[in-house]
Each structure stands twice: as structure tokens, then as C-alpha cells.
């Protein structure tokens, strides 16, 4: 353990300089770290907010959209666009980081074979439930696409759904679970061949983080030559996968080499401040200079400077803000109480089941001809709260389902 190997006077000096935090290092793989659970709970809340953001702005893809970017006032367009762009840049990436961090700890405890088996159950079963139950339920009973209920029975619809193989891309928000499974199984195979180093490693230095940002930006720009923003392959938006892969690998390294708790607090909080400040300013500059504000969306991909600059801005936010948030939560939001434990326990269920609840609430308030931004502000927390209640009071009390949702 790194902290135990440092003499007491030197350790205190390091703490004062923000080079070593006061928390103990990670223990066994079964121990949960409060600040990471709190951070994950925040991201799950933002997932619901993001899908509500798409619903009322029309910027992005979702089951049900009510807004249209062309009809938004300038303030709404800025707020919807800024939130969507900035959040998209980091929030799913940090989920990959957290998942990889705990995956590395789990594999170290279970071994590669048992880990792969556990991943197939914990990720594969929810994915199948969504593809074969939740998504067709949304299509037929909630959205009624093409007035399907008027000319088809549910059995006929479902048989056609299966025969047409539409279920392959009908993963909804659980594309993340699918991607995580696709990342985790090769990782288990690799660790079955080559075991990780046993010694604890050093956290990445500033220059290392900059190199990771650079590589991620180049990868994102290259991918978007063929898969620009707004496209997907079987519901996998490959245009964003550069940062997902980078943060997944970084999370594995943090879990295997046990450096997360020794990541310099000062460096992390500096990343948090710089990205939050400069990142927001740069977004306005890029949007204005690239012509995106006038509807010219060259920054979404292609061999042009707009796409190149936006890819690097996104990588800067993805890596820098993720590390910054981890340091911020470790320092300021590491506590636990009944409410945070409730959120942590229900986070996966909220992620898995929020879509039908958000869509239903959005359809129920559709007759309300309010300003889209105001409807978003009302519907997003309402949908999150309703899903939390549905999960804690019903879903997690169903025998068998609790094991899938834990």
C-alpha cells in the first residue's frame, strides 16, 4: 500500500500540497467507495435529464421528441445545446471508467472465468430483458408507432419484431450495457492469458493525461470521417467511442494498479476547474466560429477543421472533467446517508427502466402547451423521482429481479 510506505512527516507534507488525500486506499474488491457511488448516482440522474433534454429540444435521438431546434428561442437553443454537448462529452465516458475500475477489482477477486460468467449474467440478462420486453413494450403500448395497435395484434407485432431482427438494435439506453459486455469479455480473455502486475502503480501525471487527451481527440476525429455525430450502428454511436474506450482502459488501469485513491487531489481539482471554465468558454467559441450557431454542422464529422477542433474539445472535456469530478467527489462528496444509499442501490434500475416512465410522463403532459425549456425542467426531475419510486417500491422487491438490478 502506497500510503503505508510513506513516512508520517512526509505524508503530512504531501497532504498539505494536495499530493495525497487523507482517505484510506481501496481495500478488498467487495468494498464500495462512497464518493464513486455518489458520482455514479449523479450521472444516472443526468442520463434521465439528457433524454428529457432531447425530448424537448429535438437535438439528438430518442423514442419521443416534442421539440424542434428551429422553433426554439435563442436562450432555449443555447441552454439545450450547451447542456447536451458538454454532458455528452463526459458523462457516459465516466460510467465506463467506473465500470472498468470495479471490473478490475472483481476480476482480481473472482478470476477471469468466474468474472466472465458473472458479467454475462449481470450485463447479458438486463440487456435481453430490454431488447425482448421493454423496447417492444415501448414501441407497441406506449408509442404506438404508425398506429400499429389499429392493424396488428400484440402477438403479430411481436412475432414480426423477432423475425425482422429489429431487436438487435433495440437496446435503448442499454447500448451502454451491450458495449460494456463487449469490452469486458475480451478483458477477461486477456487476463486469462496474461496476469496484471501485482505492484501498485503511480497515477497518471499531467503530461500523461494530455497525451491521453491527444490520442483520444485524434481517434474521435478519425472515426467521424466515417461515422459522424448523429449516426449509429445498431444503436451504438461509434462517433463517441474514442473517449469511451480511453476511459474504460484508464479505469482498468486504476483498478488493477490501485492508484485511484492516491490520485493527486490538487491535479484533479485543477482539471475540474480548468475544464469547467475553459471548456464552457471554448464551446461558445467553437459553436460561433464553426457556423454551428447558424445550422452549419461541419463539426459533427468529416475532413475539416471544425470537426478536428470539436473532437479535441470533446476529448479535453471527457478525460479532464472525468478525473476532475472524481477528485471533487472524493474531497467534497464522500459521505453516505440513507438517501445516497437509496440512490446508489437503485441506480442501475433507474438507468434500465427510466425510458418507458419518462416517455409516459412526456406524453401525459403533451396537452400542456408550455415553453419547451419549462416543460423539460418539470418533467426531468419528475421522471427521475417516479423511476426511483418504481424501482425501490416495486422492481427491487420482485423475487429474482433484485439479483439482476443490484
GROMACS .gro file of C-alpha atoms in nm:
model
  406
    1UNK     CA    1   0.000   0.000   0.000
    2UNK     CA    2   0.145   0.333  -0.108
    3UNK     CA    3   0.031   0.541   0.187
    4UNK     CA    4   0.167   0.292   0.441
    5UNK     CA    5   0.510   0.310   0.276
    6UNK     CA    6   0.536   0.688   0.326
    7UNK     CA    7   0.684   0.820   0.646
    8UNK     CA    8   0.448   1.019   0.871
    9UNK     CA    9   0.612   1.365   0.833
   10UNK     CA   10   0.643   1.328   0.458
   11UNK     CA   11   0.285   1.206   0.430
   12UNK     CA   12   0.159   1.514   0.612
   13UNK     CA   13   0.359   1.739   0.380
   14UNK     CA   14   0.213   1.563   0.078
   15UNK     CA   15  -0.138   1.609   0.214
   16UNK     CA   16  -0.082   1.980   0.262
   17UNK     CA   17   0.029   2.010  -0.100
   18UNK     CA   18  -0.269   1.812  -0.226
   19UNK     CA   19  -0.045   1.525  -0.341
   20UNK     CA   20  -0.204   1.264  -0.117
   21UNK     CA   21  -0.559   1.251   0.006
   22UNK     CA   22  -0.650   1.157   0.361
   23UNK     CA   23  -0.868   0.861   0.268
   24UNK     CA   24  -0.751   0.501   0.302
   25UNK     CA   25  -0.660   0.312  -0.011
   26UNK     CA   26  -0.909   0.076  -0.167
   27UNK     CA   27  -0.949  -0.245   0.022
   28UNK     CA   28  -1.096  -0.573  -0.095
   29UNK     CA   29  -1.298  -0.586  -0.415
   30UNK     CA   30  -1.621  -0.604  -0.219
   31UNK     CA   31  -1.572  -0.267  -0.051
   32UNK     CA   32  -1.767   0.017  -0.205
   33UNK     CA   33  -1.628   0.367  -0.218
   34UNK     CA   34  -1.889   0.622  -0.120
   35UNK     CA   35  -1.776   0.903  -0.347
   36UNK     CA   36  -1.777   0.676  -0.652
   37UNK     CA   37  -2.130   0.559  -0.574
   38UNK     CA   38  -2.236   0.922  -0.531
   39UNK     CA   39  -2.074   1.017  -0.860
   40UNK     CA   40  -2.246   0.730  -1.040
   41UNK     CA   41  -2.581   0.834  -0.890
   42UNK     CA   42  -2.531   1.186  -1.025
   43UNK     CA   43  -2.453   1.053  -1.372
   44UNK     CA   44  -2.765   0.833  -1.371
   45UNK     CA   45  -2.972   1.140  -1.285
   46UNK     CA   46  -2.806   1.326  -1.574
   47UNK     CA   47  -2.894   1.039  -1.809
   48UNK     CA   48  -3.262   1.097  -1.736
   49UNK     CA   49  -3.215   1.474  -1.772
   50UNK     CA   50  -3.034   1.423  -2.103
   51UNK     CA   51  -3.317   1.219  -2.252
   52UNK     CA   52  -3.565   1.481  -2.135
   53UNK     CA   53  -3.335   1.739  -2.292
   54UNK     CA   54  -3.362   1.556  -2.625
   55UNK     CA   55  -3.738   1.522  -2.585
   56UNK     CA   56  -3.800   1.896  -2.558
   57UNK     CA   57  -3.519   2.029  -2.776
   58UNK     CA   58  -3.528   1.784  -3.064
   59UNK     CA   59  -3.146   1.787  -3.056
   60UNK     CA   60  -3.048   1.421  -3.065
   61UNK     CA   61  -3.231   1.091  -3.097
   62UNK     CA   62  -3.491   0.948  -2.858
   63UNK     CA   63  -3.814   0.748  -2.869
   64UNK     CA   64  -4.031   1.057  -2.836
   65UNK     CA   65  -3.936   1.413  -2.929
   66UNK     CA   66  -4.164   1.709  -2.896
   67UNK     CA   67  -3.929   1.996  -2.962
   68UNK     CA   68  -3.773   2.124  -3.281
   69UNK     CA   69  -3.442   2.315  -3.278
   70UNK     CA   70  -3.566   2.551  -3.549
   71UNK     CA   71  -3.859   2.659  -3.332
   72UNK     CA   72  -3.663   2.726  -3.014
   73UNK     CA   73  -3.588   3.076  -2.892
   74UNK     CA   74  -3.221   3.171  -2.875
   75UNK     CA   75  -3.192   3.121  -2.495
   76UNK     CA   76  -3.350   2.775  -2.508
   77UNK     CA   77  -3.133   2.676  -2.802
   78UNK     CA   78  -2.818   2.779  -2.615
   79UNK     CA   79  -2.913   2.607  -2.289
   80UNK     CA   80  -3.035   2.287  -2.454
   81UNK     CA   81  -2.732   2.277  -2.684
   82UNK     CA   82  -2.474   2.359  -2.417
   83UNK     CA   83  -2.610   2.103  -2.175
   84UNK     CA   84  -2.634   1.835  -2.443
   85UNK     CA   85  -2.285   1.895  -2.584
   86UNK     CA   86  -2.099   1.936  -2.256
   87UNK     CA   87  -2.272   1.648  -2.080
   88UNK     CA   88  -2.241   1.415  -2.378
   89UNK     CA   89  -1.867   1.479  -2.382
   90UNK     CA   90  -1.803   1.318  -2.041
   91UNK     CA   91  -2.098   1.156  -1.864
   92UNK     CA   92  -2.112   0.818  -2.039
   93UNK     CA   93  -1.735   0.802  -2.051
   94UNK     CA   94  -1.710   0.833  -1.676
   95UNK     CA   95  -1.959   0.548  -1.641
   96UNK     CA   96  -1.721   0.335  -1.847
   97UNK     CA   97  -1.436   0.443  -1.619
   98UNK     CA   98  -1.627   0.349  -1.304
   99UNK     CA   99  -1.747   0.020  -1.451
  100UNK     CA  100  -1.392  -0.070  -1.556
  101UNK     CA  101  -1.248   0.025  -1.217
  102UNK     CA  102  -1.486  -0.210  -1.035
  103UNK     CA  103  -1.448  -0.474  -1.308
  104UNK     CA  104  -1.074  -0.489  -1.247
  105UNK     CA  105  -1.132  -0.534  -0.874
  106UNK     CA  106  -1.394  -0.801  -0.941
  107UNK     CA  107  -1.169  -0.995  -1.178
  108UNK     CA  108  -0.885  -0.984  -0.928
  109UNK     CA  109  -1.114  -1.143  -0.669
  110UNK     CA  110  -1.300  -1.396  -0.887
  111UNK     CA  111  -1.054  -1.486  -1.159
  112UNK     CA  112  -1.110  -1.443  -1.536
  113UNK     CA  113  -1.352  -1.734  -1.591
  114UNK     CA  114  -1.581  -1.656  -1.298
  115UNK     CA  115  -1.565  -1.286  -1.385
  116UNK     CA  116  -1.675  -1.354  -1.744
  117UNK     CA  117  -1.961  -1.572  -1.620
  118UNK     CA  118  -2.071  -1.302  -1.375
  119UNK     CA  119  -2.057  -1.035  -1.649
  120UNK     CA  120  -2.269  -1.247  -1.881
  121UNK     CA  121  -2.536  -1.267  -1.612
  122UNK     CA  122  -2.518  -0.914  -1.469
  123UNK     CA  123  -2.499  -0.747  -1.811
  124UNK     CA  124  -2.642  -1.005  -2.050
  125UNK     CA  125  -2.970  -1.068  -1.867
  126UNK     CA  126  -3.070  -0.697  -1.836
  127UNK     CA  127  -2.976  -0.646  -2.200
  128UNK     CA  128  -3.201  -0.933  -2.309
  129UNK     CA  129  -3.486  -0.808  -2.089
  130UNK     CA  130  -3.463  -0.467  -2.251
  131UNK     CA  131  -3.437  -0.595  -2.607
  132UNK     CA  132  -3.716  -0.852  -2.581
  133UNK     CA  133  -3.951  -0.697  -2.325
  134UNK     CA  134  -3.904  -0.327  -2.255
  135UNK     CA  135  -3.829  -0.195  -2.603
  136UNK     CA  136  -4.116  -0.377  -2.780
  137UNK     CA  137  -4.344  -0.272  -2.492
  138UNK     CA  138  -4.249   0.092  -2.557
  139UNK     CA  139  -4.300   0.057  -2.931
  140UNK     CA  140  -4.642  -0.111  -2.915
  141UNK     CA  141  -4.812   0.003  -2.598
  142UNK     CA  142  -4.661   0.346  -2.526
  143UNK     CA  143  -4.554   0.498  -2.856
  144UNK     CA  144  -4.787   0.301  -3.086
  145UNK     CA  145  -4.560   0.377  -3.382
  146UNK     CA  146  -4.754   0.404  -3.705
  147UNK     CA  147  -5.076   0.331  -3.515
  148UNK     CA  148  -4.959  -0.029  -3.502
  149UNK     CA  149  -5.226  -0.128  -3.249
  150UNK     CA  150  -5.500  -0.048  -3.500
  151UNK     CA  151  -5.392  -0.305  -3.757
  152UNK     CA  152  -5.192  -0.561  -3.564
  153UNK     CA  153  -5.238  -0.769  -3.253
  154UNK     CA  154  -4.960  -0.767  -2.995
  155UNK     CA  155  -4.872  -1.126  -3.085
  156UNK     CA  156  -4.843  -1.049  -3.454
  157UNK     CA  157  -4.637  -0.738  -3.380
  158UNK     CA  158  -4.403  -0.931  -3.152
  159UNK     CA  159  -4.351  -1.217  -3.395
  160UNK     CA  160  -4.268  -0.965  -3.668
  161UNK     CA  161  -4.035  -0.788  -3.424
  162UNK     CA  162  -3.847  -1.115  -3.371
  163UNK     CA  163  -3.847  -1.229  -3.734
  164UNK     CA  164  -3.725  -0.894  -3.866
  165UNK     CA  165  -3.429  -0.893  -3.624
  166UNK     CA  166  -3.515  -0.535  -3.524
  167UNK     CA  167  -3.436  -0.640  -3.169
  168UNK     CA  168  -3.063  -0.638  -3.248
  169UNK     CA  169  -3.057  -0.260  -3.248
  170UNK     CA  170  -3.341  -0.215  -2.998
  171UNK     CA  171  -3.115  -0.171  -2.696
  172UNK     CA  172  -3.234   0.179  -2.599
  173UNK     CA  173  -3.019   0.320  -2.319
  174UNK     CA  174  -2.879  -0.028  -2.260
  175UNK     CA  175  -2.645   0.018  -2.553
  176UNK     CA  176  -2.408   0.104  -2.268
  177UNK     CA  177  -2.458  -0.240  -2.115
  178UNK     CA  178  -2.401  -0.401  -2.455
  179UNK     CA  179  -2.079  -0.205  -2.508
  180UNK     CA  180  -1.964  -0.280  -2.154
  181UNK     CA  181  -2.016  -0.651  -2.217
  182UNK     CA  182  -1.823  -0.625  -2.545
  183UNK     CA  183  -1.539  -0.455  -2.357
  184UNK     CA  184  -1.542  -0.684  -2.052
  185UNK     CA  185  -1.526  -1.026  -2.219
  186UNK     CA  186  -1.206  -0.953  -2.419
  187UNK     CA  187  -1.058  -0.807  -2.100
  188UNK     CA  188  -1.132  -1.132  -1.915
  189UNK     CA  189  -0.979  -1.333  -2.201
  190UNK     CA  190  -0.668  -1.114  -2.198
  191UNK     CA  191  -0.624  -1.151  -1.824
  192UNK     CA  192  -0.665  -1.527  -1.855
  193UNK     CA  193  -0.358  -1.519  -2.079
  194UNK     CA  194  -0.158  -1.250  -1.907
  195UNK     CA  195  -0.199  -1.160  -1.544
  196UNK     CA  196  -0.179  -0.795  -1.434
  197UNK     CA  197   0.115  -0.658  -1.241
  198UNK     CA  198   0.079  -0.707  -0.867
  199UNK     CA  199   0.259  -0.391  -0.766
  200UNK     CA  200   0.062  -0.070  -0.717
  201UNK     CA  201   0.121   0.188  -0.987
  202UNK     CA  202   0.154   0.563  -0.994
  203UNK     CA  203  -0.142   0.778  -1.101
  204UNK     CA  204  -0.110   0.949  -1.438
  205UNK     CA  205   0.088   1.272  -1.441
  206UNK     CA  206  -0.036   1.585  -1.614
  207UNK     CA  207   0.167   1.516  -1.928
  208UNK     CA  208   0.031   1.161  -1.942
  209UNK     CA  209  -0.325   1.294  -1.922
  210UNK     CA  210  -0.250   1.542  -2.201
  211UNK     CA  211  -0.118   1.258  -2.418
  212UNK     CA  212  -0.434   1.055  -2.348
  213UNK     CA  213  -0.647   1.357  -2.445
  214UNK     CA  214  -0.446   1.400  -2.766
  215UNK     CA  215  -0.477   1.034  -2.864
  216UNK     CA  216  -0.849   1.037  -2.784
  217UNK     CA  217  -0.907   1.351  -2.990
  218UNK     CA  218  -0.722   1.205  -3.291
  219UNK     CA  219  -0.918   0.881  -3.262
  220UNK     CA  220  -1.252   1.063  -3.240
  221UNK     CA  221  -1.168   1.280  -3.543
  222UNK     CA  222  -1.067   0.971  -3.742
  223UNK     CA  223  -1.380   0.775  -3.651
  224UNK     CA  224  -1.601   1.067  -3.750
  225UNK     CA  225  -1.458   1.064  -4.101
  226UNK     CA  226  -1.676   0.755  -4.145
  227UNK     CA  227  -1.922   0.770  -3.855
  228UNK     CA  228  -2.010   1.137  -3.789
  229UNK     CA  229  -2.208   1.255  -3.489
  230UNK     CA  230  -2.573   1.168  -3.540
  231UNK     CA  231  -2.508   0.826  -3.691
  232UNK     CA  232  -2.514   0.488  -3.521
  233UNK     CA  233  -2.461   0.121  -3.593
  234UNK     CA  234  -2.729  -0.097  -3.430
  235UNK     CA  235  -2.782   0.180  -3.174
  236UNK     CA  236  -2.409   0.207  -3.097
  237UNK     CA  237  -2.295   0.564  -3.160
  238UNK     CA  238  -1.941   0.482  -3.266
  239UNK     CA  239  -1.867   0.853  -3.309
  240UNK     CA  240  -1.833   0.880  -2.929
  241UNK     CA  241  -1.647   0.554  -2.866
  242UNK     CA  242  -1.296   0.703  -2.867
  243UNK     CA  243  -1.347   0.857  -2.523
  244UNK     CA  244  -1.544   0.552  -2.403
  245UNK     CA  245  -1.256   0.318  -2.485
  246UNK     CA  246  -0.997   0.557  -2.343
  247UNK     CA  247  -1.181   0.595  -2.013
  248UNK     CA  248  -1.255   0.223  -1.991
  249UNK     CA  249  -0.885   0.144  -2.029
  250UNK     CA  250  -0.795   0.416  -1.780
  251UNK     CA  251  -1.047   0.270  -1.534
  252UNK     CA  252  -0.897  -0.077  -1.574
  253UNK     CA  253  -0.552   0.064  -1.507
  254UNK     CA  254  -0.679   0.247  -1.198
  255UNK     CA  255  -0.843  -0.070  -1.069
  256UNK     CA  256  -0.551  -0.301  -1.139
  257UNK     CA  257  -0.271  -0.072  -1.026
  258UNK     CA  258  -0.470   0.075  -0.734
  259UNK     CA  259  -0.385   0.441  -0.791
  260UNK     CA  260  -0.730   0.599  -0.779
  261UNK     CA  261  -0.716   0.684  -0.409
  262UNK     CA  262  -0.367   0.827  -0.446
  263UNK     CA  263  -0.452   1.039  -0.750
  264UNK     CA  264  -0.326   1.387  -0.657
  265UNK     CA  265  -0.609   1.595  -0.523
  266UNK     CA  266  -0.452   1.915  -0.646
  267UNK     CA  267  -0.416   1.787  -1.002
  268UNK     CA  268  -0.772   1.654  -1.006
  269UNK     CA  269  -0.928   1.976  -0.878
  270UNK     CA  270  -0.719   2.174  -1.126
  271UNK     CA  271  -0.858   1.965  -1.411
  272UNK     CA  272  -1.207   2.020  -1.273
  273UNK     CA  273  -1.164   2.399  -1.260
  274UNK     CA  274  -0.986   2.434  -1.596
  275UNK     CA  275  -1.231   2.216  -1.789
  276UNK     CA  276  -1.538   2.371  -1.628
  277UNK     CA  277  -1.410   2.721  -1.701
  278UNK     CA  278  -1.218   2.693  -2.027
  279UNK     CA  279  -1.433   2.412  -2.161
  280UNK     CA  280  -1.753   2.616  -2.143
  281UNK     CA  281  -1.590   2.923  -2.298
  282UNK     CA  282  -1.436   2.715  -2.576
  283UNK     CA  283  -1.774   2.562  -2.654
  284UNK     CA  284  -1.919   2.905  -2.730
  285UNK     CA  285  -1.613   2.995  -2.939
  286UNK     CA  286  -1.629   2.670  -3.139
  287UNK     CA  287  -2.004   2.692  -3.197
  288UNK     CA  288  -1.975   3.053  -3.314
  289UNK     CA  289  -1.662   3.008  -3.528
  290UNK     CA  290  -1.768   2.679  -3.686
  291UNK     CA  291  -2.103   2.809  -3.804
  292UNK     CA  292  -2.295   2.564  -3.586
  293UNK     CA  293  -2.498   2.852  -3.443
  294UNK     CA  294  -2.630   2.916  -3.795
  295UNK     CA  295  -2.704   2.549  -3.857
  296UNK     CA  296  -2.377   2.457  -4.034
  297UNK     CA  297  -2.289   2.127  -3.863
  298UNK     CA  298  -1.948   2.056  -4.011
  299UNK     CA  299  -1.819   1.993  -3.660
  300UNK     CA  300  -2.012   1.664  -3.649
  301UNK     CA  301  -1.755   1.495  -3.872
  302UNK     CA  302  -1.557   1.498  -4.194
  303UNK     CA  303  -1.220   1.618  -4.312
  304UNK     CA  304  -1.248   1.977  -4.190
  305UNK     CA  305  -1.105   2.194  -3.915
  306UNK     CA  306  -1.441   2.225  -3.741
  307UNK     CA  307  -1.463   1.851  -3.678
  308UNK     CA  308  -1.095   1.837  -3.579
  309UNK     CA  309  -1.127   2.113  -3.320
  310UNK     CA  310  -1.454   1.979  -3.180
  311UNK     CA  311  -1.309   1.629  -3.143
  312UNK     CA  312  -1.022   1.767  -2.935
  313UNK     CA  313  -1.254   1.985  -2.728
  314UNK     CA  314  -1.467   1.680  -2.655
  315UNK     CA  315  -1.162   1.471  -2.559
  316UNK     CA  316  -1.040   1.751  -2.333
  317UNK     CA  317  -1.375   1.758  -2.153
  318UNK     CA  318  -1.415   1.378  -2.145
  319UNK     CA  319  -1.080   1.297  -1.985
  320UNK     CA  320  -1.012   1.613  -1.789
  321UNK     CA  321  -1.357   1.658  -1.641
  322UNK     CA  322  -1.385   1.288  -1.551
  323UNK     CA  323  -1.063   1.298  -1.350
  324UNK     CA  324  -1.163   1.633  -1.206
  325UNK     CA  325  -1.505   1.510  -1.091
  326UNK     CA  326  -1.351   1.206  -0.925
  327UNK     CA  327  -1.120   1.431  -0.725
  328UNK     CA  328  -1.405   1.672  -0.647
  329UNK     CA  329  -1.635   1.397  -0.520
  330UNK     CA  330  -1.354   1.233  -0.325
  331UNK     CA  331  -1.286   1.559  -0.142
  332UNK     CA  332  -1.634   1.709  -0.101
  333UNK     CA  333  -1.897   1.440  -0.160
  334UNK     CA  334  -1.760   1.126   0.000
  335UNK     CA  335  -2.026   1.095   0.269
  336UNK     CA  336  -2.312   0.848   0.281
  337UNK     CA  337  -2.661   0.871   0.427
  338UNK     CA  338  -2.992   0.695   0.379
  339UNK     CA  339  -3.075   0.896   0.069
  340UNK     CA  340  -2.740   0.847  -0.107
  341UNK     CA  341  -2.754   0.475  -0.028
  342UNK     CA  342  -3.105   0.462  -0.173
  343UNK     CA  343  -2.984   0.629  -0.492
  344UNK     CA  344  -2.682   0.400  -0.519
  345UNK     CA  345  -2.888   0.086  -0.464
  346UNK     CA  346  -3.138   0.185  -0.734
  347UNK     CA  347  -2.905   0.347  -0.987
  348UNK     CA  348  -2.893   0.058  -1.233
  349UNK     CA  349  -3.269   0.001  -1.215
  350UNK     CA  350  -3.327   0.371  -1.283
  351UNK     CA  351  -3.096   0.352  -1.582
  352UNK     CA  352  -3.267   0.041  -1.713
  353UNK     CA  353  -3.631   0.143  -1.663
  354UNK     CA  354  -3.638   0.522  -1.693
  355UNK     CA  355  -3.721   0.522  -2.066
  356UNK     CA  356  -4.084   0.398  -2.051
  357UNK     CA  357  -4.154   0.616  -1.747
  358UNK     CA  358  -4.004   0.932  -1.899
  359UNK     CA  359  -4.188   0.874  -2.226
  360UNK     CA  360  -4.518   0.811  -2.048
  361UNK     CA  361  -4.490   1.129  -1.841
  362UNK     CA  362  -4.390   1.328  -2.150
  363UNK     CA  363  -4.698   1.203  -2.335
  364UNK     CA  364  -4.924   1.276  -2.037
  365UNK     CA  365  -4.814   1.640  -2.024
  366UNK     CA  366  -4.820   1.681  -2.401
  367UNK     CA  367  -5.150   1.880  -2.390
  368UNK     CA  368  -4.972   2.140  -2.176
  369UNK     CA  369  -4.859   2.397  -2.433
  370UNK     CA  370  -4.580   2.536  -2.224
  371UNK     CA  371  -4.236   2.661  -2.318
  372UNK     CA  372  -4.020   2.354  -2.402
  373UNK     CA  373  -3.750   2.458  -2.157
  374UNK     CA  374  -4.002   2.489  -1.875
  375UNK     CA  375  -4.158   2.152  -1.957
  376UNK     CA  376  -3.809   1.998  -1.952
  377UNK     CA  377  -3.735   2.148  -1.610
  378UNK     CA  378  -4.058   1.999  -1.476
  379UNK     CA  379  -4.056   1.660  -1.648
  380UNK     CA  380  -3.690   1.559  -1.595
  381UNK     CA  381  -3.692   1.551  -1.210
  382UNK     CA  382  -4.047   1.414  -1.210
  383UNK     CA  383  -3.943   1.122  -1.432
  384UNK     CA  384  -3.635   1.054  -1.222
  385UNK     CA  385  -3.834   1.057  -0.898
  386UNK     CA  386  -4.106   0.834  -1.043
  387UNK     CA  387  -3.847   0.583  -1.168
  388UNK     CA  388  -3.670   0.583  -0.831
  389UNK     CA  389  -4.000   0.512  -0.656
  390UNK     CA  390  -4.093   0.241  -0.908
  391UNK     CA  391  -3.754   0.076  -0.858
  392UNK     CA  392  -3.735   0.088  -0.479
  393UNK     CA  393  -4.101   0.008  -0.408
  394UNK     CA  394  -4.173  -0.245  -0.681
  395UNK     CA  395  -3.892  -0.365  -0.906
  396UNK     CA  396  -3.634  -0.449  -0.641
  397UNK     CA  397  -3.895  -0.634  -0.437
  398UNK     CA  398  -3.970  -0.880  -0.716
  399UNK     CA  399  -3.802  -1.217  -0.649
  400UNK     CA  400  -3.526  -1.287  -0.900
  401UNK     CA  401  -3.528  -0.937  -1.048
  402UNK     CA  402  -3.344  -0.792  -0.749
  403UNK     CA  403  -3.038  -1.004  -0.835
  404UNK     CA  404  -3.037  -0.856  -1.185
  405UNK     CA  405  -3.080  -0.497  -1.068
  406UNK     CA  406  -2.833  -0.485  -0.780
   0.00000   0.00000   0.00000
